[in-house]
């Protein structure tokens, strides 16, 4: 397959993989909801206006479970029936499901990539991707996802440049102990002792400066993966490792985002020969 064909081929699989992943994601959100339900209701403090409007108080299990079930049913239906309106409902419900368990109780918002992914796919139905130039719409899908990482990387570079130009004494990512201090600060805020193996790894100070700058460069340029399949695959591996790092070293639990990166960016076209060979063997 050429680039245009494999781009469309990959998305057609991503579309259905996202729905299977969505069912798994809903289950995880229910467990998160149950865990947070054990916390004192008095400390529930929604951060955004839309949160205060939809969930002025922490929802009951019946209400939240009903929303989860409705979303699961629609996800299942769209596996067999591709529809713009149903896709919009999925995006809307997933965004609502995220509200009571993110950006309140001091819980971080880690589902933005997943919400964005379902938003970008609302009008991108596999059955309509038949023209040679339809690969461009898939590129927009990838671009929408990767732009979030690129903006974060670019903002890091701007922060470094700002402090260097102004000559401030603030620590930047160019400092040898910047990554270590970031880890120590997050573990201190969580009141958790930093594992010895992590501290031992931070002994290689010069290496960490190189890894940090390299990571920021890849993060800032990740949007280019939308236009090059090989770079997109590289970015996929990088983002997975990056989220693994933030999980252990920064205590930022991006487990769902990490899995979604694999689902959405995986080079499924590499598996095409295997399916073709299996089909031929079956016919024989």
Short mmCIF file of N, CA, C and O in Angstrom, two decimals, residues 186-242:
data_model
loop_
_atom_site.label_atom_id
_atom_site.label_comp_id
_atom_site.label_asym_id
_atom_site.label_seq_id
_atom_site.Cartn_x
_atom_site.Cartn_y
_atom_site.Cartn_z
N UNK A 186 6.81 16.53 43.08
CA UNK A 186 5.54 15.80 42.94
C UNK A 186 5.38 14.74 44.01
O UNK A 186 4.27 14.54 44.53
N UNK A 187 6.45 14.05 44.35
CA UNK A 187 6.37 13.04 45.41
C UNK A 187 6.14 13.70 46.77
O UNK A 187 5.43 13.16 47.63
N UNK A 188 6.75 14.88 46.96
CA UNK A 188 6.55 15.61 48.21
C UNK A 188 5.09 16.04 48.36
O UNK A 188 4.49 15.92 49.44
N UNK A 189 4.50 16.55 47.27
CA UNK A 189 3.09 16.98 47.30
C UNK A 189 2.17 15.80 47.58
O UNK A 189 1.12 15.95 48.21
N UNK A 190 2.55 14.62 47.10
CA UNK A 190 1.73 13.42 47.32
C UNK A 190 2.05 12.73 48.64
O UNK A 190 1.42 11.74 48.99
N UNK A 191 3.05 13.28 49.35
CA UNK A 191 3.48 12.72 50.65
C UNK A 191 3.89 11.26 50.49
O UNK A 191 3.49 10.40 51.28
N UNK A 192 4.69 11.00 49.47
CA UNK A 192 5.18 9.65 49.19
C UNK A 192 6.71 9.71 49.08
O UNK A 192 7.27 10.64 48.50
N UNK A 193 7.35 8.72 49.62
CA UNK A 193 8.81 8.64 49.54
C UNK A 193 9.24 8.24 48.14
O UNK A 193 8.69 7.31 47.55
N UNK A 194 10.24 8.94 47.61
CA UNK A 194 10.74 8.63 46.28
C UNK A 194 11.50 7.30 46.33
O UNK A 194 12.40 7.13 47.16
N UNK A 195 11.17 6.35 45.45
CA UNK A 195 11.88 5.07 45.43
C UNK A 195 13.37 5.26 45.19
O UNK A 195 13.78 6.14 44.43
N UNK A 196 14.16 4.43 45.81
CA UNK A 196 15.62 4.54 45.69
C UNK A 196 16.08 4.35 44.26
O UNK A 196 17.01 5.04 43.80
N UNK A 197 15.42 3.46 43.52
CA UNK A 197 15.86 3.20 42.14
C UNK A 197 15.69 4.42 41.25
O UNK A 197 16.48 4.64 40.32
N UNK A 198 14.70 5.26 41.55
CA UNK A 198 14.52 6.49 40.79
C UNK A 198 15.62 7.48 41.12
O UNK A 198 16.19 8.13 40.23
N UNK A 199 15.93 7.62 42.39
CA UNK A 199 17.00 8.53 42.80
C UNK A 199 18.33 8.10 42.21
O UNK A 199 19.15 8.95 41.82
N UNK A 200 18.56 6.80 42.14
CA UNK A 200 19.81 6.31 41.55
C UNK A 200 19.91 6.66 40.07
O UNK A 200 20.99 6.99 39.58
N UNK A 201 18.79 6.59 39.37
CA UNK A 201 18.80 6.93 37.94
C UNK A 201 19.11 8.41 37.73
O UNK A 201 19.74 8.79 36.74
N UNK A 202 18.66 9.26 38.65
CA UNK A 202 18.89 10.69 38.51
C UNK A 202 20.35 11.08 38.79
O UNK A 202 20.71 12.25 38.66
N UNK A 203 21.17 10.13 39.18
CA UNK A 203 22.59 10.42 39.41
C UNK A 203 23.29 10.78 38.09
O UNK A 203 24.31 11.46 38.09
N UNK A 204 22.74 10.32 36.98
CA UNK A 204 23.32 10.62 35.66
C UNK A 204 22.77 11.97 35.17
O UNK A 204 21.93 12.03 34.27
N UNK A 205 23.24 13.04 35.76
CA UNK A 205 22.67 14.37 35.55
C UNK A 205 22.77 14.84 34.10
O UNK A 205 21.80 15.35 33.53
N UNK A 206 23.94 14.71 33.49
CA UNK A 206 24.13 15.18 32.12
C UNK A 206 23.23 14.42 31.16
O UNK A 206 22.65 15.00 30.22
N UNK A 207 23.10 13.11 31.38
CA UNK A 207 22.23 12.30 30.53
C UNK A 207 20.79 12.77 30.62
O UNK A 207 20.09 12.82 29.60
N UNK A 208 20.35 13.16 31.82
CA UNK A 208 18.96 13.60 31.99
C UNK A 208 18.69 14.93 31.28
O UNK A 208 17.59 15.16 30.79
N UNK A 209 19.69 15.79 31.21
CA UNK A 209 19.53 17.04 30.45
C UNK A 209 19.32 16.70 28.98
O UNK A 209 18.41 17.25 28.33
N UNK A 210 20.14 15.79 28.45
CA UNK A 210 20.01 15.38 27.06
C UNK A 210 18.65 14.74 26.80
O UNK A 210 17.96 15.08 25.83
N UNK A 211 18.23 13.81 27.67
CA UNK A 211 16.95 13.14 27.50
C UNK A 211 15.78 14.11 27.58
O UNK A 211 14.82 14.00 26.82
N UNK A 212 15.89 15.07 28.49
CA UNK A 212 14.81 16.04 28.66
C UNK A 212 14.66 16.92 27.42
O UNK A 212 13.55 17.12 26.91
N UNK A 213 15.77 17.46 26.92
CA UNK A 213 15.72 18.32 25.74
C UNK A 213 15.28 17.53 24.52
O UNK A 213 14.48 18.01 23.71
N UNK A 214 15.80 16.31 24.40
CA UNK A 214 15.38 15.45 23.29
C UNK A 214 13.88 15.20 23.36
O UNK A 214 13.17 15.26 22.34
N UNK A 215 13.38 14.92 24.55
CA UNK A 215 11.95 14.67 24.72
C UNK A 215 11.10 15.88 24.37
O UNK A 215 10.05 15.74 23.73
N UNK A 216 11.56 17.05 24.75
CA UNK A 216 10.81 18.27 24.44
C UNK A 216 10.79 18.52 22.93
O UNK A 216 9.77 18.95 22.37
N UNK A 217 11.92 18.25 22.26
CA UNK A 217 11.98 18.42 20.81
C UNK A 217 10.99 17.50 20.11
O UNK A 217 10.24 17.91 19.22
N UNK A 218 10.98 16.23 20.52
CA UNK A 218 10.05 15.27 19.91
C UNK A 218 8.61 15.67 20.23
O UNK A 218 7.72 15.60 19.37
N UNK A 219 8.36 16.08 21.46
CA UNK A 219 7.02 16.49 21.85
C UNK A 219 6.55 17.68 21.02
O UNK A 219 5.43 17.68 20.52
N UNK A 220 7.41 18.67 20.85
CA UNK A 220 7.04 19.86 20.08
C UNK A 220 6.82 19.55 18.60
O UNK A 220 5.97 20.17 17.95
N UNK A 221 7.56 18.58 18.08
CA UNK A 221 7.46 18.26 16.64
C UNK A 221 6.53 17.08 16.37
O UNK A 221 6.44 16.63 15.22
N UNK A 222 5.84 16.60 17.37
CA UNK A 222 5.00 15.41 17.20
C UNK A 222 3.88 15.62 16.18
O UNK A 222 3.43 14.66 15.55
N UNK A 223 3.46 16.87 15.97
CA UNK A 223 2.38 17.13 15.01
C UNK A 223 2.79 16.72 13.59
O UNK A 223 1.93 16.44 12.74
N UNK A 224 4.10 16.66 13.32
CA UNK A 224 4.58 16.27 12.00
C UNK A 224 4.24 14.82 11.69
O UNK A 224 4.21 14.41 10.53
N UNK A 225 3.98 14.04 12.72
CA UNK A 225 3.60 12.65 12.51
C UNK A 225 2.30 12.51 11.74
O UNK A 225 2.05 11.47 11.13
N UNK A 226 1.48 13.55 11.75
CA UNK A 226 0.22 13.51 11.01
C UNK A 226 0.46 13.43 9.51
O UNK A 226 -0.44 13.03 8.76
N UNK A 227 1.67 13.77 9.06
CA UNK A 227 1.95 13.83 7.63
C UNK A 227 3.03 12.83 7.20
O UNK A 227 3.42 12.82 6.03
N UNK A 228 3.49 12.01 8.12
CA UNK A 228 4.51 11.03 7.80
C UNK A 228 4.29 9.78 8.66
O UNK A 228 4.37 9.87 9.88
N UNK A 229 4.05 8.65 8.03
CA UNK A 229 3.68 7.45 8.78
C UNK A 229 4.81 6.93 9.65
O UNK A 229 4.60 6.52 10.78
N UNK A 230 6.04 6.96 9.14
CA UNK A 230 7.16 6.46 9.92
C UNK A 230 7.39 7.32 11.16
O UNK A 230 7.65 6.80 12.26
N UNK A 231 7.28 8.64 10.98
CA UNK A 231 7.46 9.51 12.14
C UNK A 231 6.30 9.36 13.12
O UNK A 231 6.49 9.46 14.33
N UNK A 232 5.11 9.09 12.59
CA UNK A 232 3.95 8.88 13.45
C UNK A 232 4.15 7.66 14.33
O UNK A 232 3.81 7.67 15.52
N UNK A 233 4.72 6.60 13.76
CA UNK A 233 4.99 5.40 14.55
C UNK A 233 6.04 5.69 15.62
O UNK A 233 5.92 5.23 16.76
N UNK A 234 7.07 6.45 15.24
CA UNK A 234 8.09 6.84 16.22
C UNK A 234 7.46 7.66 17.35
O UNK A 234 7.76 7.44 18.53
N UNK A 235 6.61 8.60 16.99
CA UNK A 235 5.94 9.44 17.98
C UNK A 235 5.07 8.59 18.90
O UNK A 235 4.99 8.83 20.11
N UNK A 236 4.42 7.58 18.34
CA UNK A 236 3.58 6.69 19.15
C UNK A 236 4.41 6.02 20.25
O UNK A 236 4.02 6.02 21.41
N UNK A 237 5.56 5.47 19.87
CA UNK A 237 6.44 4.83 20.86
C UNK A 237 6.95 5.85 21.87
O UNK A 237 7.01 5.57 23.08
N UNK A 238 7.31 7.03 21.38
CA UNK A 238 7.81 8.07 22.28
C UNK A 238 6.76 8.47 23.30
O UNK A 238 7.05 8.57 24.50
N UNK A 239 5.53 8.72 22.85
CA UNK A 239 4.47 9.16 23.75
C UNK A 239 4.12 8.07 24.77
O UNK A 239 3.82 8.38 25.93
N UNK A 240 4.17 6.82 24.33
CA UNK A 240 3.90 5.73 25.27
C UNK A 240 4.96 5.71 26.38
O UNK A 240 4.64 5.61 27.57
N UNK A 241 6.22 5.82 25.98
CA UNK A 241 7.32 5.84 26.95
C UNK A 241 7.24 7.09 27.82
O UNK A 241 7.48 7.04 29.04
N UNK A 242 6.87 8.21 27.20
CA UNK A 242 6.74 9.48 27.94
C UNK A 242 5.68 9.36 29.03
O UNK A 242 5.90 9.78 30.17
#
